[in-house]
Tab-separated table of C-alpha atoms and ligand atoms in Angstrom:
chain	number	residue	atom	x	y	z
K	658	MET	CA	53.707	17.500	40.752
K	659	LYS	CA	51.851	19.858	43.104
K	660	ALA	CA	53.136	19.505	46.654
K	661	GLN	CA	53.466	21.157	50.033
K	662	ASN	CA	56.627	23.247	50.279
K	663	THR	CA	58.615	21.727	53.122
K	664	THR	CA	61.996	22.854	51.742
K	665	MET	CA	63.507	26.251	51.031
K	666	GLN	CA	62.466	25.983	47.383
K	667	PRO	CA	60.646	29.074	46.126
K	668	SER	CA	57.017	28.254	45.433
K	669	PHE	CA	54.455	29.472	42.915
K	670	PHE	CA	50.721	29.330	42.407
K	671	ILE	CA	49.068	29.789	38.994
K	672	GLU	CA	45.500	30.963	38.540
K	673	THR	CA	44.192	30.485	34.999
K	674	TYR	CA	41.406	32.300	33.147
K	675	GLY	CA	40.317	31.925	29.516
K	676	CYS	CA	40.468	29.074	27.052
K	677	GLN	CA	42.132	25.659	27.016
K	678	MET	CA	45.148	27.215	25.333
K	679	ASN	CA	45.739	29.245	28.495
K	680	LYS	CA	45.338	26.128	30.613
K	681	TYR	CA	47.960	24.399	28.497
K	682	ASP	CA	50.249	27.438	28.811
K	683	SER	CA	49.915	27.308	32.600
K	684	GLU	CA	51.153	23.701	32.428
K	685	LEU	CA	54.090	24.877	30.315
K	686	ILE	CA	54.967	27.574	32.848
K	687	ALA	CA	54.749	25.097	35.715
K	688	GLY	CA	57.109	22.781	33.798
K	689	LEU	CA	59.537	25.607	33.123
K	690	LEU	CA	59.614	26.884	36.705
K	691	GLU	CA	59.952	23.404	38.209
K	692	CYS	CA	62.946	22.834	35.922
K	693	HIS	CA	64.478	25.927	37.523
K	694	GLY	CA	64.003	24.731	41.097
K	695	HIS	CA	60.616	26.303	41.904
K	696	MET	CA	57.790	24.285	43.412
K	697	GLN	CA	54.117	24.516	42.452
K	698	THR	CA	51.646	24.837	45.317
K	699	THR	CA	47.866	24.563	45.356
K	700	ASN	CA	47.633	27.034	48.230
K	701	PRO	CA	48.124	30.705	47.290
K	702	ASP	CA	48.893	31.585	50.922
K	703	GLN	CA	51.946	29.339	50.797
K	704	ALA	CA	53.204	30.776	47.498
K	705	ASP	CA	56.120	33.166	47.040
K	706	THR	CA	54.821	34.038	43.584
K	707	ILE	CA	51.280	34.175	42.247
K	708	ILE	CA	50.889	34.196	38.464
K	709	VAL	CA	47.521	35.172	36.981
K	710	ASN	CA	47.092	33.873	33.428
K	711	THR	CA	44.532	36.149	31.790
K	712	CYS	CA	42.073	36.310	28.878
K	713	SER	CA	41.016	39.281	26.726
K	714	VAL	CA	38.341	37.768	24.547
K	715	ARG	CA	35.505	39.803	26.062
K	716	ASP	CA	35.480	42.827	28.335
K	717	HIS	CA	33.916	40.773	31.113
K	718	ALA	CA	36.917	38.370	31.103
K	719	GLU	CA	39.319	41.288	31.548
K	720	GLN	CA	37.289	42.972	34.287
K	721	ARG	CA	37.143	39.703	36.205
K	722	ALA	CA	40.914	39.205	35.995
K	723	LEU	CA	41.643	42.850	36.904
K	724	GLY	CA	39.369	42.581	39.948
K	725	ARG	CA	41.191	39.461	41.083
K	726	ILE	CA	44.644	41.003	40.506
K	727	ARG	CA	43.701	44.118	42.510
K	728	SER	CA	42.455	41.945	45.357
K	729	LEU	CA	45.861	40.227	45.485
K	730	SER	CA	47.551	43.425	46.705
K	731	ALA	CA	46.316	42.350	50.176
K	732	TRP	CA	48.192	39.030	49.731
K	733	LYS	CA	51.425	40.982	49.089
K	734	LYS	CA	51.000	43.523	51.867
K	735	GLY	CA	53.838	43.399	54.422
K	736	LYS	CA	55.479	40.408	52.626
K	737	LYS	CA	58.388	41.915	50.737
K	738	HIS	CA	59.540	38.654	49.173
K	739	ARG	CA	56.180	37.946	47.509
K	740	ARG	CA	55.807	38.510	43.756
K	741	LEU	CA	52.651	38.999	41.703
K	742	GLY	CA	52.777	38.372	37.948
K	743	VAL	CA	50.225	38.788	35.164
K	744	ILE	CA	50.610	36.807	31.957
K	745	GLY	CA	48.416	35.781	29.001
K	746	CYS	CA	46.322	37.656	26.478
K	747	MET	CA	45.367	40.626	28.673
K	748	SER	CA	49.071	41.222	29.423
K	749	GLN	CA	49.792	41.384	25.720
K	750	ARG	CA	46.889	43.756	25.100
K	751	LEU	CA	47.312	46.130	28.034
K	752	GLY	CA	51.048	45.841	28.825
K	753	LYS	CA	52.150	48.534	31.260
K	754	GLU	CA	48.597	49.852	31.641
K	755	ILE	CA	48.188	46.913	34.037
K	756	LEU	CA	50.823	48.433	36.335
K	757	ALA	CA	48.958	51.729	36.346
K	758	SER	CA	45.671	50.143	37.432
K	759	CYS	CA	47.212	47.425	39.663
K	760	PRO	CA	50.403	48.857	41.282
K	761	ALA	CA	51.080	45.667	43.267
K	762	VAL	CA	51.965	43.808	40.056
K	763	ASP	CA	55.675	42.935	39.671
K	764	PHE	CA	55.766	41.528	36.155
K	765	VAL	CA	53.617	41.501	33.040
K	766	LEU	CA	54.475	38.985	30.300
K	767	GLY	CA	52.799	38.422	26.932
K	768	PRO	CA	52.222	34.885	25.543
K	769	ASP	CA	55.527	34.813	23.614
K	770	GLU	CA	57.656	35.952	26.570
K	771	TYR	CA	57.288	33.084	29.034
K	772	GLY	CA	60.848	31.841	28.459
K	773	ILE	CA	62.329	34.665	30.564
K	774	LEU	CA	60.155	33.968	33.607
K	775	PRO	CA	62.824	32.048	35.615
K	776	ARG	CA	65.348	34.871	35.054
K	777	ILE	CA	62.832	37.491	36.145
K	778	LEU	CA	62.114	35.624	39.374
K	779	GLU	CA	65.816	35.122	40.068
K	780	ASN	CA	66.558	38.803	39.509
K	781	GLY	CA	63.806	40.248	41.723
K	782	LYS	CA	65.522	43.632	42.079
K	783	SER	CA	64.731	44.863	38.589
K	784	MET	CA	60.955	44.643	39.012
K	785	PRO	CA	58.501	45.746	37.802
K	786	VAL	CA	59.097	44.205	34.384
K	787	VAL	CA	56.814	44.491	31.355
K	788	ARG	CA	57.643	42.326	28.311
K	789	THR	CA	55.164	42.014	25.446
K	790	ARG	CA	57.223	41.440	22.295
K	791	SER	CA	55.627	39.110	19.747
K	792	ASN	CA	57.784	36.260	18.522
K	793	ASP	CA	56.149	34.345	15.697
K	794	GLN	CA	58.751	31.556	15.957
K	795	GLU	CA	58.117	30.728	19.615
K	796	ASN	CA	56.177	27.516	20.152
K	797	TYR	CA	57.675	26.372	23.496
K	798	SER	CA	58.526	22.923	22.221
K	799	TRP	CA	61.628	23.173	24.414
K	800	ILE	CA	59.500	23.072	27.595
K	801	HIS	CA	57.926	19.898	29.012
K	802	PRO	CA	54.482	20.823	30.355
K	803	GLN	CA	53.844	19.838	33.960
K	804	ARG	CA	50.604	17.883	33.841
K	805	ALA	CA	48.817	16.596	36.883
K	806	PRO	CA	48.245	12.856	36.409
K	807	GLY	CA	44.725	12.047	35.285
K	808	VAL	CA	42.596	10.758	32.452
K	809	HIS	CA	42.545	13.868	30.315
K	810	GLY	CA	45.319	16.089	28.935
K	811	TRP	CA	45.905	18.735	26.271
K	812	ILE	CA	48.514	19.152	23.569
K	813	ALA	CA	48.764	22.497	21.765
K	814	ILE	CA	49.664	21.592	18.183
K	815	MET	CA	49.874	25.207	17.071
K	816	ARG	CA	49.798	28.754	18.418
K	817	GLY	CA	48.458	32.090	17.179
K	818	CYS	CA	45.829	32.827	14.542
K	819	ASN	CA	45.886	34.378	11.051
K	820	ASN	CA	42.165	34.637	10.500
K	821	TYR	CA	41.389	38.118	11.777
K	822	CYS	CA	37.684	37.626	12.350
K	823	SER	CA	36.660	41.258	12.657
K	824	TYR	CA	35.476	40.993	16.294
K	825	CYS	CA	38.344	38.934	17.683
K	826	ILE	CA	41.339	40.022	19.752
K	827	VAL	CA	43.185	36.686	19.550
K	828	PRO	CA	45.360	37.416	16.453
K	829	TYR	CA	46.602	40.564	18.239
K	830	THR	CA	47.300	38.886	21.579
K	831	ARG	CA	48.619	35.556	20.338
K	832	GLY	CA	50.367	36.637	17.143
K	833	ARG	CA	50.777	34.855	13.824
K	834	GLU	CA	49.803	31.250	13.400
K	835	ARG	CA	52.633	28.719	13.806
K	836	SER	CA	52.459	24.908	13.797
K	837	ARG	CA	54.634	22.759	16.021
K	838	SER	CA	56.614	20.001	14.372
K	839	ALA	CA	54.771	16.692	14.028
K	840	ILE	CA	57.765	14.836	15.517
K	841	GLU	CA	57.544	16.855	18.742
K	842	ILE	CA	53.776	16.412	18.991
K	843	ILE	CA	54.064	12.657	18.426
K	844	SER	CA	56.724	12.407	21.113
K	845	GLU	CA	54.561	14.399	23.580
K	846	PHE	CA	51.625	12.108	22.765
K	847	GLU	CA	53.723	8.955	23.309
K	848	ASN	CA	54.912	10.311	26.616
K	849	MET	CA	51.303	10.912	27.718
K	850	SER	CA	50.340	7.428	26.588
K	851	ALA	CA	53.137	5.965	28.721
K	852	ARG	CA	51.932	8.017	31.700
K	853	GLY	CA	48.426	6.589	31.400
K	854	PHE	CA	46.443	9.484	29.907
K	855	ARG	CA	43.339	8.126	28.196
K	856	GLU	CA	41.803	11.176	26.516
K	857	ILE	CA	43.886	13.799	24.712
K	858	THR	CA	42.573	17.008	23.159
K	859	LEU	CA	44.641	18.631	20.404
K	860	LEU	CA	44.462	22.417	20.601
K	861	GLY	CA	44.744	25.279	18.131
K	862	GLN	CA	42.620	28.310	17.229
K	863	ASN	CA	42.113	26.679	13.828
K	864	VAL	CA	43.471	23.121	13.862
K	865	ASN	CA	42.439	22.658	10.235
K	866	SER	CA	45.234	24.927	9.073
K	867	TYR	CA	47.905	22.862	10.884
K	868	GLN	CA	50.833	22.265	8.529
K	869	ASP	CA	54.265	20.790	9.125
K	870	THR	CA	56.109	20.018	5.840
K	871	ASP	CA	54.343	16.793	4.763
K	872	HIS	CA	51.810	16.687	7.615
K	873	SER	CA	48.403	18.328	7.312
K	874	PHE	CA	46.031	18.094	10.258
K	875	HIS	CA	44.345	14.914	9.007
K	876	ASP	CA	47.770	13.217	8.554
K	877	LEU	CA	48.786	14.149	12.080
K	878	LEU	CA	45.472	12.987	13.535
K	879	LYS	CA	45.669	9.645	11.730
K	880	GLN	CA	49.234	9.057	12.894
K	881	LEU	CA	48.425	9.936	16.518
K	882	ALA	CA	45.359	7.678	16.476
K	883	GLY	CA	47.556	4.690	15.582
K	884	ILE	CA	49.966	5.215	18.493
K	885	ASP	CA	47.654	4.002	21.243
K	886	ARG	CA	44.139	2.805	20.419
K	887	ASP	CA	43.167	3.083	24.089
K	888	ILE	CA	43.472	6.871	23.922
K	889	TRP	CA	40.419	8.790	22.788
K	890	ILE	CA	41.441	11.804	20.724
K	891	ARG	CA	39.520	15.071	20.530
K	892	PHE	CA	40.477	18.347	18.894
K	893	THR	CA	39.379	21.959	18.892
K	894	THR	CA	38.761	24.392	17.227
K	895	SER	CA	37.738	23.677	13.626
K	896	HIS	CA	37.099	26.598	11.304
K	897	PRO	CA	34.195	25.864	8.920
K	898	LYS	CA	36.093	27.396	5.993
K	899	ASP	CA	39.002	24.944	6.282
K	900	ILE	CA	37.618	21.481	7.094
K	901	SER	CA	38.775	18.957	4.511
K	902	ASP	CA	37.104	15.765	3.275
K	903	GLN	CA	40.228	13.894	4.373
K	904	LEU	CA	39.658	15.066	7.955
K	905	LEU	CA	36.071	13.774	7.900
K	906	GLU	CA	37.406	10.422	6.569
K	907	VAL	CA	39.909	10.184	9.439
K	908	ILE	CA	37.203	10.880	12.038
K	909	ALA	CA	34.944	8.310	10.383
K	910	ASN	CA	37.613	5.607	10.027
K	911	GLU	CA	39.845	5.870	13.100
K	912	PRO	CA	37.983	4.191	15.970
K	913	ASN	CA	39.637	6.256	18.708
K	914	VAL	CA	39.092	9.684	17.119
K	915	CYS	CA	35.924	10.888	18.840
K	916	PRO	CA	32.939	11.578	16.559
K	917	HIS	CA	32.605	15.173	17.688
K	918	LEU	CA	33.116	18.414	15.759
K	919	HIS	CA	33.222	21.756	17.514
K	920	LEU	CA	32.355	23.973	14.585
K	921	PRO	CA	31.789	27.618	15.548
K	922	VAL	CA	29.153	29.173	13.308
K	923	GLN	CA	28.990	32.641	14.983
K	924	SER	CA	25.906	33.737	12.993
K	925	GLY	CA	23.236	32.362	10.665
K	926	SER	CA	23.145	35.490	8.511
K	927	ASN	CA	25.401	35.796	5.452
K	928	ARG	CA	25.402	39.574	5.828
K	929	VAL	CA	26.722	39.302	9.395
K	930	LEU	CA	29.160	36.503	8.538
K	931	GLU	CA	30.673	38.715	5.868
K	932	ARG	CA	31.047	41.662	8.253
K	933	MET	CA	32.619	39.244	10.750
K	934	ASN	CA	35.158	38.230	8.064
K	935	ARG	CA	34.351	34.574	8.621
K	936	LYS	CA	34.872	33.696	4.920
K	937	TYR	CA	32.003	31.197	4.607
K	938	THR	CA	28.289	31.435	4.026
K	939	LYS	CA	25.364	29.907	5.868
K	940	GLU	CA	24.862	27.605	2.845
K	941	HIS	CA	28.471	26.404	3.015
K	942	TYR	CA	28.110	25.745	6.736
K	943	LEU	CA	24.865	23.788	6.359
K	944	ALA	CA	26.267	21.732	3.473
K	945	LEU	CA	29.366	20.951	5.546
K	946	VAL	CA	27.219	19.797	8.463
K	947	LYS	CA	25.197	17.552	6.147
K	948	LYS	CA	28.328	16.047	4.603
K	949	ALA	CA	29.933	15.436	8.011
K	950	GLN	CA	26.755	13.852	9.406
K	951	LYS	CA	26.533	11.566	6.373
K	952	LYS	CA	30.152	10.436	6.658
K	953	ILE	CA	30.347	10.098	10.456
K	954	PRO	CA	27.646	8.033	12.148
K	955	ASN	CA	26.507	9.414	15.502
K	956	LEU	CA	28.419	12.672	15.019
K	957	ALA	CA	28.051	15.235	17.819
K	958	LEU	CA	28.119	18.859	16.770
K	959	THR	CA	28.774	21.815	19.032
K	960	THR	CA	29.265	25.451	18.180
K	961	ASP	CA	30.064	29.011	19.275
K	962	VAL	CA	27.505	31.645	18.397
K	963	MET	CA	27.421	35.376	19.014
K	964	MET	CA	24.440	37.697	19.351
K	965	GLY	CA	24.315	41.430	18.774
K	966	PHE	CA	27.192	41.986	16.351
K	967	PRO	CA	27.130	45.627	15.095
K	968	GLY	CA	24.363	46.011	12.531
K	969	GLU	CA	22.646	42.685	13.389
K	970	THR	CA	18.991	43.234	12.468
K	971	ASP	CA	15.926	41.332	13.698
K	972	THR	CA	16.034	39.363	10.432
K	973	ASP	CA	19.744	38.502	10.888
K	974	PHE	CA	19.035	37.328	14.413
K	975	LEU	CA	16.085	35.199	13.278
K	976	GLU	CA	18.366	33.588	10.692
K	977	THR	CA	20.721	32.581	13.525
K	978	VAL	CA	17.777	31.153	15.477
K	979	HIS	CA	16.645	29.298	12.365
K	980	LEU	CA	20.110	27.860	11.759
K	981	MET	CA	20.262	26.607	15.333
K	982	GLU	CA	16.830	25.000	14.958
K	983	THR	CA	17.919	23.395	11.685
K	984	VAL	CA	21.273	21.987	12.817
K	985	ARG	CA	20.186	21.099	16.359
K	986	PHE	CA	23.622	21.303	17.971
K	987	ASP	CA	24.337	18.961	20.865
K	988	ASP	CA	25.497	22.032	22.761
K	989	ALA	CA	26.663	25.593	22.183
K	990	PHE	CA	28.791	28.316	23.741
K	991	MET	CA	26.694	31.442	23.373
K	992	TYR	CA	27.880	35.024	23.831
K	993	HIS	CA	26.781	38.558	23.272
K	994	TYR	CA	29.115	40.770	21.303
K	995	SER	CA	31.747	42.691	23.245
K	996	PRO	CA	33.738	45.295	21.277
K	997	ARG	CA	37.511	44.853	21.570
K	998	GLU	CA	39.664	47.894	20.995
K	999	GLY	CA	41.969	47.547	17.989
K	1000	THR	CA	39.786	45.023	16.137
K	1001	LYS	CA	38.011	45.935	12.923
K	1002	SER	CA	34.504	45.601	14.304
K	1003	ALA	CA	35.310	48.039	17.133
K	1004	GLN	CA	35.110	50.744	14.445
K	1005	MET	CA	31.641	49.606	13.353
K	1006	LYS	CA	28.741	51.451	14.881
K	1007	GLU	CA	26.939	49.443	17.560
K	1008	THR	CA	23.248	49.324	16.740
K	1009	LEU	CA	21.904	47.433	19.741
K	1010	SER	CA	21.788	48.304	23.416
K	1011	GLN	CA	23.253	45.965	26.020
K	1012	GLU	CA	19.674	45.009	27.009
K	1013	GLN	CA	18.786	44.095	23.420
K	1014	LYS	CA	21.950	42.016	23.044
K	1015	LEU	CA	21.193	40.239	26.316
K	1016	ALA	CA	17.574	39.604	25.332
K	1017	ARG	CA	18.728	37.929	22.098
K	1018	LEU	CA	21.320	35.929	23.993
K	1019	ASN	CA	18.769	34.720	26.527
K	1020	GLN	CA	16.420	33.691	23.723
K	1021	VAL	CA	19.032	31.431	22.093
K	1022	ILE	CA	20.206	30.051	25.447
K	1023	GLU	CA	16.624	28.961	26.112
K	1024	LEU	CA	16.306	27.462	22.615
K	1025	GLN	CA	19.570	25.539	22.963
K	1026	ARG	CA	18.587	24.295	26.411
K	1027	HIS	CA	15.516	22.642	24.882
K	1028	ILE	CA	17.459	21.178	21.945
K	1029	THR	CA	20.183	19.753	24.213
K	1030	ALA	CA	17.549	18.263	26.534
K	1031	ASP	CA	15.739	16.744	23.518
K	1032	ILE	CA	18.929	15.176	22.161
K	1033	LYS	CA	19.813	13.784	25.565
K	1034	SER	CA	16.284	12.415	26.098
K	1035	GLY	CA	16.640	10.662	22.754
K	1036	MET	CA	19.586	8.743	24.208
K	1037	ILE	CA	17.453	7.073	26.899
K	1038	GLY	CA	17.437	3.326	26.254
K	1039	GLN	CA	20.617	3.432	24.162
K	1040	THR	CA	23.790	1.554	25.093
K	1041	VAL	CA	26.866	3.763	24.858
K	1042	ASP	CA	30.575	3.596	25.643
K	1043	VAL	CA	31.570	5.699	28.646
K	1044	MET	CA	35.107	6.506	29.717
K	1045	LEU	CA	35.043	6.812	33.509
K	1046	GLU	CA	36.636	9.964	34.886
K	1047	SER	CA	35.984	10.635	38.576
K	1048	PRO	CA	33.457	10.252	41.397
K	1049	SER	CA	30.313	12.286	40.814
K	1050	LYS	CA	30.152	15.534	42.812
K	1051	GLN	CA	26.608	14.876	44.055
K	1052	ASN	CA	27.209	11.296	45.161
K	1053	PRO	CA	30.826	10.108	45.416
K	1054	LYS	CA	29.611	6.488	45.334
K	1055	GLU	CA	28.649	7.024	41.688
K	1056	TRP	CA	31.117	7.865	38.951
K	1057	MET	CA	30.851	10.261	36.046
K	1058	GLY	CA	32.352	9.767	32.635
K	1059	LYS	CA	31.998	10.875	29.019
K	1060	THR	CA	30.704	9.269	25.844
K	1061	PRO	CA	32.817	9.546	22.665
K	1062	ASN	CA	30.530	12.369	21.539
K	1063	ASN	CA	31.204	14.253	24.734
K	1064	HIS	CA	28.008	13.728	26.707
K	1065	ILE	CA	28.535	13.459	30.444
K	1066	VAL	CA	26.943	10.397	32.062
K	1067	VAL	CA	26.658	9.510	35.743
K	1068	VAL	CA	27.017	5.738	36.054
K	1069	GLN	CA	25.240	3.812	38.785
K	1070	GLY	CA	26.920	0.746	40.237
K	1071	LYS	CA	30.463	1.443	39.149
K	1072	SER	CA	33.318	3.036	41.077
K	1073	GLY	CA	36.252	3.581	38.774
K	1074	PRO	CA	38.916	3.033	37.840
K	1075	SER	CA	39.339	6.278	35.927
K	1076	GLY	CA	40.162	5.762	32.262
K	1077	GLU	CA	38.238	2.479	31.997
K	1078	VAL	CA	35.763	2.302	29.096
K	1079	ILE	CA	32.523	0.498	29.922
K	1080	LYS	CA	29.199	-0.169	28.229
K	1081	VAL	CA	26.401	1.808	29.829
K	1082	LYS	CA	22.658	1.753	29.234
K	1083	ILE	CA	21.201	5.252	29.548
K	1084	VAL	CA	18.200	5.063	31.864
K	1085	GLU	CA	17.161	8.660	32.561
K	1086	LEU	CA	17.795	12.370	32.134
K	1087	LYS	CA	17.728	14.082	35.519
K	1088	GLY	CA	17.921	17.874	35.144
K	1089	ILE	CA	20.722	18.210	32.615
K	1090	THR	CA	22.494	14.998	33.633
K	1091	LEU	CA	22.244	11.691	31.837
K	1092	ARG	CA	22.258	8.685	34.140
K	1093	GLY	CA	22.969	5.115	33.182
K	1094	CYS	CA	23.771	1.661	34.520
K	1095	VAL	CA	26.545	-0.714	33.660
K	1096	ILE	CA	25.891	-3.479	31.141
K	1097	ASP	CA	27.841	-6.674	31.678
H	1724	LIG	N1	39.245	30.051	17.195
H	1724	LIG	C1	37.939	29.745	17.534
H	1724	LIG	C2	37.015	30.064	16.353
H	1724	LIG	O1	37.411	30.300	15.284
H	1724	LIG	O2	35.830	30.086	16.561
H	1724	LIG	C3	37.433	30.396	18.780
H	1724	LIG	C4	38.220	31.376	19.460
H	1724	LIG	S1	37.481	32.515	20.556
H	1724	LIG	C5	38.696	32.455	21.723
H	1724	LIG	C6	36.095	31.702	21.285
H	1724	LIG	C7	34.787	32.331	20.976
H	1724	LIG	O3	34.665	33.588	21.619
H	1724	LIG	C8	34.554	32.664	19.514
H	1724	LIG	O4	34.165	31.558	18.779
H	1724	LIG	C9	33.473	33.721	19.582
H	1724	LIG	O5	32.191	33.148	19.539
H	1724	LIG	C10	33.701	34.357	20.939
H	1724	LIG	N2	34.223	35.731	20.791
H	1724	LIG	C11	35.392	36.112	20.250
H	1724	LIG	N3	35.484	37.457	20.256
H	1724	LIG	C12	34.349	37.930	20.829
H	1724	LIG	C13	33.847	39.229	21.092
H	1724	LIG	N4	34.522	40.311	20.757
H	1724	LIG	N5	32.645	39.348	21.696
H	1724	LIG	C14	31.927	38.230	22.028
H	1724	LIG	N6	32.352	36.982	21.785
H	1724	LIG	C15	33.548	36.821	21.185
H	1725	LIG	FE1	39.464	34.597	16.702
H	1725	LIG	FE2	38.603	33.975	14.288
H	1725	LIG	FE3	41.073	33.305	15.031
H	1725	LIG	FE4	38.991	32.061	16.093
H	1725	LIG	S1	39.591	32.001	13.932
H	1725	LIG	S2	40.757	32.861	17.173
H	1725	LIG	S3	37.451	33.662	16.220
H	1725	LIG	S4	40.299	35.365	14.732
H	1726	LIG	FE1	42.155	32.157	24.877
H	1726	LIG	FE2	41.129	34.353	25.892
H	1726	LIG	FE3	43.471	34.418	24.768
H	1726	LIG	S1	40.038	32.816	24.833
H	1726	LIG	S2	43.512	32.822	23.250
H	1726	LIG	S3	42.910	33.277	26.597
H	1726	LIG	S4	41.909	35.970	24.583
């Protein structure tokens, strides 16, 4: 529970960059520190310790975090008791280099080293500390994450990644893939159900390779779905090479598993996919999409796609554009390639300038904007389920919520409560926002 520090308890503030896995890890760290008598605060000026949880996936993410960490030296100035820590993927990648470029930092911990955080804070004299050992057994099941109450929560069902896509830093920062035991995940899920969470997202870099003795991912998903039918279940990320027919059956048959697949394609060119070490072809991807759409009515599809990989020709790029026009994703995360030192693709010769990469990126962003708007316009007149989340930012008298396939809807004439599922008729698309009214 975040609170004002009115006691002598040491307090901490966590600032999180990067993916949902980092957000989940920040909840783990909050749980761990609170167990050791520390108190989380939402105000950095009241904190004794600031922890910056960082991302390394692209250079821009690192530069942003480094800029923020440097700026925090002013927060420490003249306050000897204050501590500044850097954790997460950039800590693992850069280790003590962070101390060289940000001298105010007191500790640097990689993603498998969070267990020693309370001891480090108790033993302030031995700082600075840098710990970046990998531990492929660590899955933090011994920590209870500290979640703020709400509608939505995350459960990491696995950590690490074994796929070594040639551009990606994650296998180096997060280590080998490891699955948590199904019993622990089920117990965490039951606990969240009892606390009133209504939407739970299962996390892993490749959830389709989840394996715990007799549980594959589809077994786990099916079992979780039966625990509390009022909880909508989502999951991310699915690797197109590993999705099973059984998983598609579970999504199709379990009413509270949301009909949404986030299926990163990365490129529409087989030549590029091979150099990316993605281990599938465009044909496999398109056939998978067709099969999933046939099995799961009203399936939403989203993707990650990258422009300007080394050697990407005009023809390769046009194949990506063509694939996006063919599939018509509901939405997409779109990036331009950023070389990461130590990955295989960092040794490949870059063939495009930053401007060319950006021009390609802007072209697909524009294309996707039109497709998303088209799909949303097609929903006007439909009646959909919406799970209410919170008052809308523009007009607090209206509430926003999400459909099972992850479209955000602002609902007129309904103020909460959060977590309630209501029938809504979509009446208009205003900018990028769907608006609807309640049906009795
Ligand atoms: N595990 C997921 C998967 O297999 O797609 C995603 C993990 S990654 C953290 C999220 C996205 O970042 C990737 O899907 C990819 O599109 C993008 N990404 C990863 N490395 C990148 C790089 N070096 N440059 C640009 N984008 C990158
Ligand atoms: Fe990175 Fe590929 Fe693993 Fe995703 S599957 S985290 S893109 S190496
Ligand atoms: Fe996530 Fe960034 Fe690490 S995307 S796994 S925090 S490199």
